[in-house]
Every structure is written in structure tokens, then in C-alpha cells.
């Protein structure tokens, strides 16, 4: 009789532990999904007097595989480039020259798929002004 009670208690404890682990796993999965917030698929970046710069964000993620080629210079948050420029932590055109144009030129030189390198191919004036 005593053995049965102890066995029942042990099984009960194992079940509780297993449920706790299962619970933890769901939380972990949710965290992973949250951590992989890839941001907007396409965006328009502020380009000053030259006009806005349409930027295919997810195409770059898929082609380059590494978030940090860009995000080492600015955080994964909307408007972070303009915020850092306003704080004087990024120079005007720094991202453009040190990242966008630099990489596109390097890829072009290497004969690989690349993006635009001329002003008007990146900067676009809005149709309505
Ligand atoms: C080729 C450059 C580049 C790469 C690579 C890149 N990003 Fe971004 N990302 C940007 C730019 C530019 C912005 C806009 C920043 C701004 O608004 O000032 C941005 C903004 C974001 C934002 C905030 C905007 C939003 O829509 O929520 C998130 C989140 C983000 N990126 C996640 C990622 C993740 C995750 C990866 C890797 C899988 C990645 N990015 C790779 C350039 C890049
Ligand atoms: C590959 C795309 C690309 C090309 C090519 C490009 N730009 Fe840009 N430009 C950007 C991006 C992205 C920004 C915003 C980020 C930054 O300021 O670094 C920007 C910002 C700017 C700004 C505004 C800076 C500010 O903060 O006021 C000016 C002006 C500008 N570019 C002029 C030019 C001129 C002139 C050329 C051609 C010689 C050129 N751009 C070519 C992408 C590009
Ligand atoms: C580390 C390299 C790298 C950086 C940094 C980078 N690009 Fe690109 N970009 C590429 C490559 C590679 C392609 C070609 C992608 C493809 O076709 O799969 C591309 C393509 C593009 C295209 C053309 C997309 C199309 O549909 O034809 C645009 C526009 C562009 N990039 C803008 C930008 C802007 C703006 C920035 C800076 C905010 C930037 N890129 C930063 C590598 C880079």
C-alpha cells in the first residue's frame, strides 16, 4: 500500500515536471519568434533633398543572410538611422556611402548580383512633389 502511494506521488511529480518543461518550451518558441522580428518587407528611407529611397528589406535579408552587415551601425528599430543622425552619432550619408553604395560597388566588381549605384536609381522624387 505504502509503495503504491509513493509510486503515485513520484509519477505525479514527473507529470508536473514534464508539464513545466512543455510550458517552458512554448515560451521559448514564442521568444524565438519575437527575436526574429524581421521588420517591414519593404520600406522608404529618408533621402533628404534627393528624395526618398525605396529599400527592399527582406530581399537583402534573404540575399545577405546576416543582419549585422547593416545593423551593427544602427538598431533594428524604425527610424533609427534618422535618430542617430540627429544625435550626431551617424553622419549624413554615412549609411548610404559606407553600406548601401559600398556593398553594391563591391558586388558589381565581383560580378555578383547587386543593387543600384547611381543617385537617381536609389533616390526617387515622389510623383506628387
Ligand atoms: C542591407 C541592410 C539591412 C540588413 C541586412 C538588415 N536590415 Fe533591418 N533594417 C535596415 C534598414 C535600412 C532599416 C530602417 C532603419 C530606419 O528606419 O532608420 C531596418 C529596420 C529594421 C527593423 C525595424 C523596422 C521595422 O519594420 O520594424 C527591424 C525589426 C529589422 N530591421 C530587422 C532586421 C533583421 C532581423 C535582419 C536580419 C534577418 C535585418 N533587419 C537585416 C537594413 C537592413
Ligand atoms: C544604393 C542607394 C543609394 C545611392 C546610389 C545614393 N544614395 Fe543617397 N542615400 C541613400 C540612403 C539609404 C540615404 C539615407 C541614409 C544616410 O543618410 O546615410 C541617403 C541619403 C542621402 C542624402 C540625405 C542626407 C541627409 O541626412 O540629409 C543625400 C543628400 C543623398 N543621399 C544624396 C545622394 C547623391 C548625390 C547620390 C549620388 C552621388 C546618392 N545619394 C546616391 C541611398 C543611396
Ligand atoms: C552587404 C551588401 C549590401 C548592402 C549593405 C546593401 N545592399 Fe542593396 N543589394 C545588395 C545585393 C546583393 C542586391 C541584389 C539582391 C538580389 O537581387 O537578390 C541588392 C539590391 C538592391 C536594390 C534593388 C532591388 C531590386 O529589386 O532590384 C536596391 C533598391 C537596394 N539594394 C538598395 C539598398 C539600400 C538603400 C541599401 C542601404 C540602406 C542597401 N541596398 C544596402 C547588397 C547590399
XYZ file of N, CA and C and ligand atoms in Angstrom:
516
model
N 0.835 -1.203 0.000
C 0.000 0.000 0.000
C 0.874 1.258 0.000
N 1.833 1.283 0.952
C 2.726 2.435 1.080
C 3.500 2.671 -0.230
N 3.984 1.531 -0.818
C 4.749 1.625 -2.067
C 3.900 2.267 -3.157
N 2.623 1.857 -3.213
C 1.738 2.411 -4.249
C 1.588 3.922 -4.108
N 1.407 4.347 -2.851
C 1.239 5.794 -2.613
C 2.492 6.536 -3.070
N 3.647 6.000 -2.682
C 4.910 6.641 -3.078
C 5.040 6.667 -4.598
N 4.704 5.533 -5.236
C 4.773 5.472 -6.704
C 3.856 6.545 -7.309
N 2.652 6.647 -6.765
C 1.697 7.626 -7.290
C 2.255 9.036 -7.145
N 2.881 9.304 -5.987
C 3.447 10.638 -5.757
C 4.569 10.919 -6.756
N 5.447 9.904 -6.952
C 6.563 10.090 -7.877
C 6.049 10.340 -9.294
N 5.059 9.521 -9.730
C 4.502 9.714 -11.074
C 3.907 11.111 -11.187
N 3.218 11.516 -10.123
C 2.626 12.851 -10.106
C 3.682 13.926 -10.283
N 4.801 13.762 -9.561
C 5.878 14.749 -9.653
C 6.479 14.802 -11.053
N 6.627 13.600 -11.653
C 7.184 13.553 -13.010
C 6.249 14.275 -13.975
N 4.951 14.041 -13.810
C 3.985 14.697 -14.696
C 4.068 16.217 -14.568
N 4.116 16.681 -13.323
C 4.184 18.127 -13.097
C 5.450 18.693 -13.751
N 6.582 17.971 -13.561
C 7.845 18.426 -14.145
C 7.736 18.454 -15.665
N 7.152 17.400 -16.242
C 7.025 17.325 -17.694
C 6.176 18.479 -18.215
N 5.098 18.791 -17.475
C 4.241 19.896 -17.901
C 5.000 21.225 -17.835
N 5.809 21.358 -16.801
C 6.587 22.595 -16.659
C 7.562 22.749 -17.830
N 8.205 21.633 -18.209
C 9.149 21.670 -19.333
C 8.414 22.034 -20.612
N 7.221 21.390 -20.810
C 6.429 21.673 -22.010
C 6.077 23.154 -22.065
N 5.669 23.674 -20.897
C 5.312 25.092 -20.803
C 6.503 25.978 -21.192
N 7.663 25.612 -20.642
C 8.889 26.380 -20.923
C 9.192 26.386 -22.416
N 8.988 25.208 -23.053
C 9.264 25.108 -24.471
C 8.379 26.060 -25.276
N 7.093 26.105 -24.909
C 6.215 27.020 -25.660
C 6.686 28.452 -25.480
N 7.064 28.803 -24.261
C 7.549 30.164 -24.007
C 8.801 30.413 -24.839
N 9.726 29.418 -24.860
C 10.961 29.566 -25.630
C 10.649 29.773 -27.109
N 9.692 28.980 -27.633
C 9.334 29.134 -29.046
C 8.812 30.531 -29.322
N 7.962 31.009 -28.409
C 7.403 32.348 -28.606
C 8.511 33.401 -28.594
N 9.479 33.212 -27.685
C 10.591 34.159 -27.621
C 11.381 34.155 -28.923
N 11.633 32.965 -29.475
C 12.390 32.866 -30.713
C 11.667 33.632 -31.814
N 10.346 33.434 -31.888
C 9.588 34.135 -32.916
C 9.730 35.649 -32.717
N 9.619 36.096 -31.457
C 9.730 37.521 -31.181
C 11.126 38.035 -31.539
N 12.148 37.230 -31.216
C 13.523 37.639 -31.505
C 13.785 37.755 -33.007
N 13.001 37.002 -33.784
C 13.212 37.031 -35.227
C 12.302 38.031 -35.910
N 11.927 39.102 -35.229
C 11.163 40.160 -35.874
C 11.982 40.717 -37.026
N 11.552 40.421 -38.238
C 12.336 40.808 -39.413
C 11.998 42.196 -39.911
N 11.050 42.850 -39.258
C 10.701 44.206 -39.656
C 9.942 44.234 -40.970
N 9.745 45.429 -41.491
C 8.947 45.599 -42.708
C 9.612 44.927 -43.902
N 8.804 44.422 -44.813
C 9.321 43.771 -46.035
C 9.999 44.823 -46.924
N 9.307 45.905 -47.145
C 9.840 46.997 -47.963
C 9.681 48.285 -47.187
N 10.604 49.212 -47.374
C 10.452 50.495 -46.680
C 10.958 51.640 -47.535
N 10.613 52.852 -47.117
C 11.111 54.046 -47.790
C 11.965 54.805 -46.792
N 13.245 54.983 -47.133
C 14.162 55.674 -46.223
C 14.231 57.146 -46.588
N 14.416 57.975 -45.566
C 14.551 59.413 -45.779
C 15.836 59.689 -46.572
N 15.717 60.427 -47.679
C 16.890 60.692 -48.525
C 17.142 62.167 -48.733
N 16.655 62.997 -47.833
C 16.901 64.443 -47.895
C 16.391 65.055 -49.192
N 17.149 66.044 -49.710
C 16.728 66.794 -50.894
C 16.676 65.906 -52.143
N 17.412 64.818 -52.145
C 17.453 63.923 -53.318
C 16.190 63.092 -53.455
N 15.407 63.014 -52.392
C 14.162 62.236 -52.450
C 14.286 60.895 -51.752
N 13.150 60.279 -51.498
C 13.093 59.043 -50.721
C 13.819 57.892 -51.424
N 14.230 56.921 -50.597
C 14.953 55.759 -51.102
C 14.144 54.486 -50.793
N 13.489 53.918 -51.805
C 12.791 52.647 -51.570
C 13.817 51.556 -51.266
N 13.540 50.766 -50.244
C 14.526 49.773 -49.797
C 13.860 48.419 -49.574
N 14.183 47.425 -50.395
C 13.623 46.083 -50.204
C 14.364 45.342 -49.085
N 13.843 45.445 -47.882
C 14.487 44.952 -46.660
C 14.622 43.418 -46.675
N 13.521 42.720 -46.947
C 13.568 41.253 -46.866
C 14.405 40.634 -47.980
N 14.418 41.263 -49.152
C 15.291 40.776 -50.234
C 16.739 40.783 -49.752
N 17.132 41.853 -49.070
C 18.505 41.941 -48.547
C 18.755 40.876 -47.478
N 17.770 40.656 -46.610
C 17.940 39.641 -45.561
C 18.164 38.276 -46.192
N 17.386 37.983 -47.238
C 17.497 36.666 -47.878
C 18.816 36.533 -48.628
N 19.238 37.588 -49.300
C 20.469 37.517 -50.097
C 21.711 37.528 -49.210
N 21.702 38.389 -48.170
C 22.925 38.588 -47.384
C 23.034 37.652 -46.176
N 21.877 37.123 -45.709
C 21.816 36.182 -44.579
C 22.193 36.786 -43.233
N 22.961 37.846 -43.197
C 23.486 38.371 -41.936
C 22.867 39.746 -41.642
N 22.170 39.852 -40.529
C 21.539 41.125 -40.160
C 22.584 42.192 -39.864
N 23.702 41.787 -39.310
C 24.645 42.760 -38.770
C 25.459 43.513 -39.806
N 25.485 43.056 -41.043
C 26.179 43.855 -42.051
C 25.605 45.271 -42.046
N 24.318 45.387 -41.778
C 23.713 46.714 -41.683
C 23.500 47.139 -40.235
N 22.978 46.228 -39.419
C 22.508 46.634 -38.092
C 23.615 46.806 -37.059
N 24.860 46.569 -37.417
C 25.941 46.934 -36.495
C 26.022 48.463 -36.403
N 25.544 49.156 -37.443
C 25.624 50.616 -37.444
C 24.386 51.292 -36.867
N 23.247 50.601 -36.885
C 22.013 51.180 -36.341
C 21.088 50.056 -35.889
N 20.319 50.296 -34.803
C 19.485 49.230 -34.239
C 18.312 48.832 -35.132
N 17.757 47.666 -34.809
C 16.606 47.150 -35.552
C 15.342 47.821 -35.055
N 15.212 49.102 -35.326
C 14.034 49.862 -34.898
C 13.692 50.875 -35.984
N 12.394 51.107 -36.208
C 12.009 52.066 -37.239
C 12.577 53.445 -36.930
N 13.096 54.127 -37.942
C 13.595 55.488 -37.768
C 14.933 55.593 -37.063
N 15.615 54.458 -36.870
C 16.852 54.508 -36.072
C 17.980 55.267 -36.782
N 18.007 55.239 -38.118
C 19.078 55.959 -38.831
C 18.919 57.470 -38.616
N 17.700 57.961 -38.812
C 17.472 59.410 -38.643
C 17.704 59.833 -37.194
N 17.351 58.956 -36.248
C 17.546 59.258 -34.829
C 19.049 59.425 -34.550
N 19.868 58.496 -35.028
C 21.314 58.561 -34.788
C 21.942 59.751 -35.514
N 21.417 60.087 -36.686
C 21.926 61.269 -37.402
C 21.618 62.527 -36.587
N 20.394 62.604 -36.046
C 20.000 63.765 -35.249
C 20.860 63.894 -33.993
N 21.264 62.742 -33.438
C 22.104 62.753 -32.231
C 23.586 62.932 -32.565
N 23.904 63.016 -33.849
C 25.290 63.188 -34.277
C 26.112 61.914 -34.198
N 25.455 60.776 -34.032
C 26.183 59.509 -33.909
C 26.378 58.840 -35.267
N 25.657 59.310 -36.258
C 25.888 58.881 -37.642
C 25.968 60.151 -38.475
N 26.915 60.184 -39.419
C 26.976 61.339 -40.313
C 25.903 61.192 -41.385
N 25.492 62.338 -41.948
C 24.599 62.291 -43.101
C 25.283 61.481 -44.193
N 24.540 60.652 -44.875
C 25.020 59.814 -45.989
C 26.014 58.738 -45.565
N 26.216 58.575 -44.265
C 27.184 57.553 -43.811
C 26.697 56.140 -44.146
N 25.433 55.878 -43.840
C 24.869 54.555 -44.154
C 24.876 54.360 -45.670
N 24.448 55.385 -46.374
C 24.427 55.333 -47.842
C 25.812 54.995 -48.404
N 26.829 55.732 -47.973
C 28.167 55.540 -48.551
C 28.885 54.303 -48.016
N 28.817 54.088 -46.697
C 29.607 53.017 -46.076
C 28.928 51.660 -46.180
N 27.599 51.681 -46.439
C 26.896 50.398 -46.545
C 26.320 50.206 -47.948
N 25.229 50.896 -48.232
C 24.494 50.667 -49.489
C 25.417 50.719 -50.705
N 26.006 51.895 -50.946
C 26.774 52.094 -52.180
C 28.057 51.255 -52.163
N 28.723 51.196 -51.012
C 29.964 50.431 -50.889
C 29.729 48.973 -51.273
N 28.709 48.378 -50.688
C 28.438 46.969 -50.952
C 28.029 46.751 -52.402
N 27.153 47.613 -52.929
C 26.704 47.435 -54.314
C 27.895 47.505 -55.277
N 28.837 48.416 -54.995
C 30.024 48.537 -55.862
C 30.893 47.289 -55.777
N 31.089 46.803 -54.544
C 31.924 45.602 -54.350
C 31.325 44.403 -55.080
N 30.004 44.248 -54.965
C 29.333 43.108 -55.614
C 29.440 43.236 -57.133
N 29.311 44.467 -57.611
C 29.382 44.708 -59.058
C 30.766 44.310 -59.566
N 31.795 44.751 -58.819
C 33.177 44.451 -59.179
C 33.429 42.945 -59.204
N 32.815 42.245 -58.247
C 32.987 40.795 -58.151
C 32.119 40.053 -59.167
N 31.347 40.812 -59.946
C 30.485 40.196 -60.948
C 29.284 39.487 -60.365
N 28.895 39.876 -59.150
C 27.741 39.232 -58.497
C 26.481 40.087 -58.665
N 25.345 39.486 -58.313
C 24.080 40.231 -58.286
C 24.248 41.428 -57.376
N 23.740 42.587 -57.786
C 23.947 43.776 -56.974
C 22.769 44.734 -57.071
N 22.881 45.853 -56.381
C 21.849 46.887 -56.402
C 22.386 48.146 -57.064
N 21.563 49.205 -57.105
C 21.921 50.440 -57.811
C 23.126 51.158 -57.194
N 23.860 51.888 -58.054
C 24.987 52.696 -57.575
C 24.855 54.156 -58.018
N 23.837 54.481 -58.802
C 23.691 55.876 -59.227
C 22.559 56.544 -58.444
N 22.764 57.844 -58.180
C 21.852 58.619 -57.320
C 20.383 58.377 -57.672
N 20.054 58.571 -58.940
C 18.636 58.585 -59.318
C 18.019 57.188 -59.344
N 18.853 56.148 -59.300
C 18.292 54.794 -59.238
C 17.858 54.471 -57.807
N 18.480 55.090 -56.821
C 18.085 54.872 -55.430
C 17.090 55.927 -54.967
N 17.430 57.199 -55.217
C 16.575 58.296 -54.738
C 15.456 58.544 -55.722
N 14.247 58.613 -55.205
C 13.111 58.869 -56.085
C 12.273 60.001 -55.545
N 12.019 60.940 -56.431
C 11.110 62.033 -56.062
C 9.706 61.457 -56.096
N 8.903 61.808 -55.129
C 7.514 61.360 -55.139
C 6.792 62.010 -56.315
N 5.874 61.241 -56.931
C 5.151 61.721 -58.108
C 4.419 63.035 -57.809
N 3.913 63.170 -56.568
C 3.142 64.374 -56.232
C 4.017 65.473 -55.626
N 5.282 65.412 -55.864
C 6.080 66.539 -55.404
C 7.374 66.033 -54.840
C 21.069 45.686 -46.164
C 20.825 46.254 -44.856
C 19.968 45.531 -43.851
C 20.022 44.216 -43.484
C 20.962 43.131 -43.983
C 19.002 44.032 -42.473
N 18.357 45.212 -42.237
Fe 16.861 45.529 -40.873
N 16.791 47.498 -41.440
C 17.576 48.087 -42.404
C 17.188 49.473 -42.551
C 17.791 50.462 -43.520
C 16.161 49.700 -41.628
C 15.409 51.002 -41.374
C 16.051 51.801 -40.276
C 15.397 53.142 -40.135
O 14.170 53.234 -40.285
O 16.099 54.108 -39.818
C 15.936 48.431 -40.933
C 14.987 48.257 -39.932
C 14.743 47.064 -39.281
C 13.745 46.877 -38.263
C 12.812 47.946 -37.723
C 11.818 48.372 -38.749
C 10.564 47.598 -38.742
O 9.931 47.478 -39.802
O 10.190 47.053 -37.671
C 13.812 45.569 -37.859
C 12.956 44.887 -36.810
C 14.862 44.941 -38.644
N 15.405 45.883 -39.491
C 15.242 43.622 -38.515
C 16.235 43.010 -39.295
C 16.632 41.609 -39.154
C 16.062 40.637 -38.149
C 17.595 41.392 -40.108
C 18.306 40.090 -40.427
C 17.486 38.919 -40.635
C 17.814 42.645 -40.819
N 16.963 43.593 -40.302
C 18.733 42.831 -41.844
C 18.577 47.489 -43.129
C 18.933 46.155 -43.059
C 22.252 52.497 -53.002
C 21.350 53.574 -52.835
C 21.837 54.999 -52.852
C 22.572 55.632 -53.840
C 23.174 55.032 -55.112
C 22.667 57.009 -53.433
N 22.017 57.184 -52.222
Fe 21.882 58.949 -51.188
N 21.002 57.992 -49.637
C 20.702 56.650 -49.617
C 20.189 56.319 -48.297
C 19.749 54.950 -47.822
C 20.178 57.521 -47.546
C 19.756 57.702 -46.059
C 20.835 57.193 -45.110
C 22.020 58.089 -44.961
O 21.876 59.327 -44.831
O 23.160 57.559 -44.944
C 20.693 58.555 -48.415
C 20.815 59.886 -48.062
C 21.151 60.900 -48.932
C 21.046 62.316 -48.643
C 20.460 62.940 -47.374
C 21.393 63.003 -46.239
C 20.760 63.770 -45.090
O 20.751 63.282 -43.968
O 20.265 64.892 -45.319
C 21.507 62.979 -49.740
C 21.571 64.476 -49.932
C 21.914 61.988 -50.720
N 21.681 60.739 -50.168
C 22.455 62.256 -51.959
C 22.910 61.285 -52.857
C 23.634 61.582 -54.102
C 24.010 62.984 -54.575
C 23.891 60.382 -54.713
C 24.670 60.104 -55.991
C 26.044 60.574 -55.999
C 23.295 59.343 -53.878
N 22.718 59.929 -52.771
C 23.308 58.006 -54.188
C 20.829 55.755 -50.654
C 21.515 55.987 -51.834
C 26.330 43.995 -47.873
C 25.764 44.286 -49.163
C 24.589 45.224 -49.348
C 24.227 46.306 -48.577
C 24.872 46.815 -47.303
C 23.086 46.898 -49.228
N 22.746 46.204 -50.353
Fe 21.238 46.662 -51.666
N 21.619 44.983 -52.698
C 22.632 44.073 -52.415
C 22.513 42.930 -53.313
C 23.431 41.701 -53.315
C 21.405 43.185 -54.151
C 20.826 42.281 -55.213
C 19.757 41.491 -54.478
C 19.078 40.454 -55.274
O 18.686 40.720 -56.432
O 18.874 39.360 -54.702
C 20.875 44.491 -53.740
C 19.780 45.113 -54.349
C 19.293 46.354 -54.019
C 18.219 47.046 -54.701
C 17.494 46.552 -55.944
C 16.433 45.572 -55.562
C 15.693 45.054 -56.768
O 14.547 44.646 -56.589
O 16.233 45.063 -57.869
C 18.017 48.226 -54.049
C 16.989 49.302 -54.388
C 18.966 48.287 -52.953
N 19.726 47.130 -52.968
C 19.061 49.326 -52.058
C 19.908 49.319 -50.950
C 19.946 50.370 -49.944
C 19.093 51.615 -49.962
C 20.873 49.992 -49.027
C 21.311 50.709 -47.765
C 20.273 51.014 -46.802
C 21.435 48.722 -49.455
N 20.823 48.351 -50.618
C 22.427 48.041 -48.763
C 23.600 44.195 -51.462
C 23.637 45.162 -50.460
